Short mmCIF file of C-alpha atoms in Angstrom, two decimals:
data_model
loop_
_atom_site.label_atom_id
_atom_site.label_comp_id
_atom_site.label_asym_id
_atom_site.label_seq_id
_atom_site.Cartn_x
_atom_site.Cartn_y
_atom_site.Cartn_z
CA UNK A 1 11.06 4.21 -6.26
CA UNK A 2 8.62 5.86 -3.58
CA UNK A 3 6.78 8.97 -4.35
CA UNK A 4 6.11 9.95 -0.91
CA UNK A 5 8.01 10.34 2.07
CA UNK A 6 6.66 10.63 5.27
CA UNK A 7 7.41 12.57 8.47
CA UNK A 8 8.67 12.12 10.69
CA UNK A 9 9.55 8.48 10.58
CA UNK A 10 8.62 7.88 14.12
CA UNK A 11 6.21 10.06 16.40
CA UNK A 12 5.59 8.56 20.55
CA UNK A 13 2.50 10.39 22.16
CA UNK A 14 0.40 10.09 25.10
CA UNK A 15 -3.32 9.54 24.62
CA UNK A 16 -5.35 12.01 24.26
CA UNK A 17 -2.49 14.21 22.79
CA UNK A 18 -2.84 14.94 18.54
CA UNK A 19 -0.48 13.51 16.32
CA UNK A 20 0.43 14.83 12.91
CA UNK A 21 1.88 13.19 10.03
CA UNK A 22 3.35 15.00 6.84
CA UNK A 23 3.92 13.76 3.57
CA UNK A 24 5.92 15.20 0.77
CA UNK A 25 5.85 14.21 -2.53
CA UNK A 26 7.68 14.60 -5.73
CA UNK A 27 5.76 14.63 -9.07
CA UNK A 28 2.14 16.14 -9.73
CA UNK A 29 -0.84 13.72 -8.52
CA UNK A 30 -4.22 12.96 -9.34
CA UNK A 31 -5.14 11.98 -5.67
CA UNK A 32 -3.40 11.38 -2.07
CA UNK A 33 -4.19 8.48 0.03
CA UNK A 34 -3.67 7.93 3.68
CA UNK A 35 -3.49 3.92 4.77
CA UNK A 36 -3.40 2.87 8.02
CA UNK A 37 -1.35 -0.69 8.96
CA UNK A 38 -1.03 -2.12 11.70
CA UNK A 39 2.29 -4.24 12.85
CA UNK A 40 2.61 -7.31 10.17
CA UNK A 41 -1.27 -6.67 8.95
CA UNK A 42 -2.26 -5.34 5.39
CA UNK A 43 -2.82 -1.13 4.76
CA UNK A 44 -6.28 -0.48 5.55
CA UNK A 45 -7.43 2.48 3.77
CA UNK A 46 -8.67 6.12 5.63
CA UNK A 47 -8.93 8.62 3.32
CA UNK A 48 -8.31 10.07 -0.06
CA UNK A 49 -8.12 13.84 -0.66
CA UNK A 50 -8.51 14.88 -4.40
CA UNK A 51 -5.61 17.13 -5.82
CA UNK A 52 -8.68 20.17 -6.42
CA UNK A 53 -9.43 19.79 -2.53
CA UNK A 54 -7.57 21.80 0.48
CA UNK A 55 -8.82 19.43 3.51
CA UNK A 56 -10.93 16.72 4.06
CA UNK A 57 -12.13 15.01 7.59
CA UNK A 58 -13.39 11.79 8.73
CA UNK A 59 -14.26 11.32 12.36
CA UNK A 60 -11.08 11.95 14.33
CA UNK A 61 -8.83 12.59 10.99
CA UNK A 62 -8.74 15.69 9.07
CA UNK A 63 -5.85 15.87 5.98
CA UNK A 64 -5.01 18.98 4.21
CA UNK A 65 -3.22 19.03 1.04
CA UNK A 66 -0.54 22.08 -0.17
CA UNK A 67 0.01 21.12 -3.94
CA UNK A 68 1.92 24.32 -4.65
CA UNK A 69 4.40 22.68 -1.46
CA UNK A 70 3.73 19.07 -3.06
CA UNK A 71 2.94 17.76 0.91
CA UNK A 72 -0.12 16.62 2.96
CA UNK A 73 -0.18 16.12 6.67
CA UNK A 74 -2.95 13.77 8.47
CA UNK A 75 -4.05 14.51 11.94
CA UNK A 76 -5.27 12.49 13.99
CA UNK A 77 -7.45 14.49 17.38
CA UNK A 78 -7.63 13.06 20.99
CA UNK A 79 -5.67 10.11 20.10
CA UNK A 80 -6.07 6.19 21.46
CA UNK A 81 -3.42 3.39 22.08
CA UNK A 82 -5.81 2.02 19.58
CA UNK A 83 -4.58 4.18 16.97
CA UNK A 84 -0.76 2.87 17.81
CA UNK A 85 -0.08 1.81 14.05
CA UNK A 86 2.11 2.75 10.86
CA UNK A 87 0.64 5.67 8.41
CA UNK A 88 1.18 5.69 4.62
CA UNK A 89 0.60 8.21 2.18
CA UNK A 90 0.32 6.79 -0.83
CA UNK A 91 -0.29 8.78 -4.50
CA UNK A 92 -1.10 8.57 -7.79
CA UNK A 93 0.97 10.76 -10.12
CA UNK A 94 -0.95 12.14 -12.93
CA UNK A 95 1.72 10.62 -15.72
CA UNK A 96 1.35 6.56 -14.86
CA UNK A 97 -1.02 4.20 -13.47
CA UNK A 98 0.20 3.33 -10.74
CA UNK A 99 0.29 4.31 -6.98
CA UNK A 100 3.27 5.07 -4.77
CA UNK A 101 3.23 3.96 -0.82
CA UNK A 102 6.17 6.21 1.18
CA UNK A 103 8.19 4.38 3.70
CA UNK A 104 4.99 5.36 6.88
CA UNK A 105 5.74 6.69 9.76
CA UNK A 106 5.53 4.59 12.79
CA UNK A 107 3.26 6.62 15.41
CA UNK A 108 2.79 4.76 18.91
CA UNK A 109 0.29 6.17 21.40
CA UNK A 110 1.39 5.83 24.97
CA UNK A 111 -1.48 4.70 27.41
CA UNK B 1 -11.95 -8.28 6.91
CA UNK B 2 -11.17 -6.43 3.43
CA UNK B 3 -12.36 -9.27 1.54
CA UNK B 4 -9.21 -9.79 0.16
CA UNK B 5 -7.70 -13.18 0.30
CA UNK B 6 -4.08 -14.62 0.21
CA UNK B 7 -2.79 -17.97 0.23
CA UNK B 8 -0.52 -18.88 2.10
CA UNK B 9 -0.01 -16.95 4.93
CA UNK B 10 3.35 -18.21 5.68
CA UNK B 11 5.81 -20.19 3.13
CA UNK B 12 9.28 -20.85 4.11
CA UNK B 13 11.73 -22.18 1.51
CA UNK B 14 15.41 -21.89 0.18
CA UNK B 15 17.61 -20.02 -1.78
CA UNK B 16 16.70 -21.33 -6.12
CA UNK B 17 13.49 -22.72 -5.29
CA UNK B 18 9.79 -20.92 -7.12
CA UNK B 19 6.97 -20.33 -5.30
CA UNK B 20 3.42 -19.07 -6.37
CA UNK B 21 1.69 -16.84 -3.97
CA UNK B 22 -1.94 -16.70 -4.66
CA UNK B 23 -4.82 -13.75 -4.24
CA UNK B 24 -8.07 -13.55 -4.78
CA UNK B 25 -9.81 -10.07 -4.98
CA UNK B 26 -13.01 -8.50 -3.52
CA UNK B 27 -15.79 -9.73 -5.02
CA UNK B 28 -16.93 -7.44 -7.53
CA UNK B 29 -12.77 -5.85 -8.00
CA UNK B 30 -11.49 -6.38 -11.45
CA UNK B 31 -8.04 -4.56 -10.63
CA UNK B 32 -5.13 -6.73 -8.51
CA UNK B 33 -2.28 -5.21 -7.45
CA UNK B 34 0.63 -6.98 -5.93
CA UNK B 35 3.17 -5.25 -3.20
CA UNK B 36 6.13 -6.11 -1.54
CA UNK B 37 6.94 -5.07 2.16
CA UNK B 38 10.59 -6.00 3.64
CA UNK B 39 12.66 -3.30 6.27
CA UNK B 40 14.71 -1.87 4.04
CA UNK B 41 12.42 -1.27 1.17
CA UNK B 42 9.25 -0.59 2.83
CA UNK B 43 6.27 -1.35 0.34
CA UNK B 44 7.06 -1.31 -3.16
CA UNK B 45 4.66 -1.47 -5.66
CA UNK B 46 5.06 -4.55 -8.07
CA UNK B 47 3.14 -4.75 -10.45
CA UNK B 48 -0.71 -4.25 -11.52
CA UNK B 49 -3.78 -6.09 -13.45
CA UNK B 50 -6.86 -4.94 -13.95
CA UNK B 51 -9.46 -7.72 -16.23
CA UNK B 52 -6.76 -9.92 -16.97
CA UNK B 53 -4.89 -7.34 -18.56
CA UNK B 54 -1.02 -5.89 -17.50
CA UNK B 55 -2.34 -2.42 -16.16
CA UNK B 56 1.11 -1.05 -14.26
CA UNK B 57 4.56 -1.88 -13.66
CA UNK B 58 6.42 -1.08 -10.71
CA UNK B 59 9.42 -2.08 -9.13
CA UNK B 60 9.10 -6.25 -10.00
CA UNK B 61 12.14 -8.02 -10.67
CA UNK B 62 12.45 -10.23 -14.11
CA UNK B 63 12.43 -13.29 -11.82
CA UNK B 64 8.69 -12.42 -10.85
CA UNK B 65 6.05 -12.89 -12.92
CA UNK B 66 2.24 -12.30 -12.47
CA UNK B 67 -0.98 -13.20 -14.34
CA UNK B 68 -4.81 -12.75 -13.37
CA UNK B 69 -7.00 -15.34 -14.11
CA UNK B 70 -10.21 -15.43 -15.92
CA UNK B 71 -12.32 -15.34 -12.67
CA UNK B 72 -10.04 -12.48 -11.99
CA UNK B 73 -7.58 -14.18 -8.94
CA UNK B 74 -3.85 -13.48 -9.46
CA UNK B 75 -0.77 -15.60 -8.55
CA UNK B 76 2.13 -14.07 -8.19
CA UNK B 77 5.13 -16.02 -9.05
CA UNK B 78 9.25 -15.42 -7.66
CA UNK B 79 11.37 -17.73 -9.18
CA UNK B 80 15.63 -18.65 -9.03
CA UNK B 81 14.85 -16.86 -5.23
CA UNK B 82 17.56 -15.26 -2.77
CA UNK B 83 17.91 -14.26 0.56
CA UNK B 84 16.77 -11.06 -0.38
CA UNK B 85 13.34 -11.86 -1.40
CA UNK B 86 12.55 -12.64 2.10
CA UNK B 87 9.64 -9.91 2.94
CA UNK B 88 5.98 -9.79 3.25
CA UNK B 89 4.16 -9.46 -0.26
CA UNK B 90 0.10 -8.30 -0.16
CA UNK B 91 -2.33 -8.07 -3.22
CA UNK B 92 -4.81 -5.43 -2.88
CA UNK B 93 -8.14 -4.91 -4.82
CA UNK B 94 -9.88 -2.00 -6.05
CA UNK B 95 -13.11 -1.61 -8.65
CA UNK B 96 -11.46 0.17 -11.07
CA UNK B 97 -7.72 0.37 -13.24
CA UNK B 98 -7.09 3.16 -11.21
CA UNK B 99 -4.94 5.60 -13.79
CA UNK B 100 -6.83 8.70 -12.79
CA UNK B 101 -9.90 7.25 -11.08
CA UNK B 102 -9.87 7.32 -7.67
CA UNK B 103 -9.49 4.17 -6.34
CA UNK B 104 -9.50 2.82 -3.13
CA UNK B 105 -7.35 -0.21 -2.59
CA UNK B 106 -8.24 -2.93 0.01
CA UNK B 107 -5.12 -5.30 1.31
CA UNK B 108 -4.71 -8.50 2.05
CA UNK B 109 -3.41 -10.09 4.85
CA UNK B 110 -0.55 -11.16 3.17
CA UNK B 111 2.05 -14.10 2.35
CA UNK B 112 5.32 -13.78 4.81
CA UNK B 113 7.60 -15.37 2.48
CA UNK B 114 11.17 -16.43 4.31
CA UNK B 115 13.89 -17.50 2.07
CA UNK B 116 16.47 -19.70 3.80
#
């Protein structure tokens, strides 16, 4: 079963606009990933936020993280058709091993 | 390039057969982890090794099976298959067993396994 769900599932912008992801989750986590994956291409990792941190950025991406609401969102600034991909949040709950990828939500940036 | 290999990248074959997808890990990654992507599941997690050692289990059917090998690649096997199995399945990498370490996981390119 998936421990996050993103949203929304699909999100069309023109460059240059800002696009923001959310991610919900159900059980309490250790940390919160965001992958990146482009169309038939493996995740590629973009950042992690620790459950003790608020928000985190890296270059055009900033994440915050709400663990009383159990959600993160990633945004991404001045976006490029480059950055036309699908978005994960993935987590690892604090009771098991092992990390949970939500179903992404499919952002394309319009040129 | 992660650094992550899989072999193949494409394998087509029919309903009962076995096939053994194959992944080799970052150099330096002791933990494997193997995922499968199709349209109606999205990625599920499969299972996990970390140093030759069962470290999680996910969502993996009793018709798959998994190992890691002394040099630390990891086939992946799906046996008796069905239509169903048709998807994309990716190993990923990371240093550590994860389990409350923070570990980043770098993907493969992936197998696109079609089951006719």
């Amino acid at each position: 079963s998936q421990q996050g769900e993103e949203d929304p599932q699909a999100l069309s912008i023109q460059e240059g606009e800002n696009a923001t992801m959310n991610c919900s989750y159900k059980t309490s986590i250790n940390n919160l990933q965001w992958y990146r994956q482009n169309s038939g291409r493996g995740l590629v990792h973009l950042i992690l936020i620790r459950s003790n941190e608020r928000e985190k950025h890296s270059g055009r991406l900033r994440v915050t993280l709400d663990t009383s609401k159990k959600s993160s969102s990633l945004l991404i600034t001045a976006s490029r058709a480059a950055d036309t991909a699908s978005y994960f949040c993935a987590t690892d709950a604090s009771n098991n091993n092992d990390m949970r990828f939500g179903a992404g939500t499919r952002l394309t940036v319009k040129p | 390039d992660s650094g992550v290999t899989q072999t193949p990248k494409h394998l087509i074959t029919a309903t009962g057969q076995r096939v053994t997808l194959r992944c080799s890990p970052r150099s330096g990654d002791l933990s494997v982890y193997w995922y499968q992507q199709s349209l109606d599941q999205g990625l599920q997690f499969l299972i996990q090794y970390y140093n030759g050692e069962e470290r999680a289990k996910g969502n993996i059917l009793e018709r798959f099976s998994a190992q890691q090998f002394p040099d630390l690649h990891s086939e992946l096997n799906l046996s008796s298959l069905e239509l169903g199995d048709s998807a994309l399945y990716f190993c990923a990498s990371s240093v550590g067993g994860g389990a409350r370490v923070a570990d980043t996981q770098y993907f493969g390119p992936g197998t696109r396994l079609t089951v006719l």
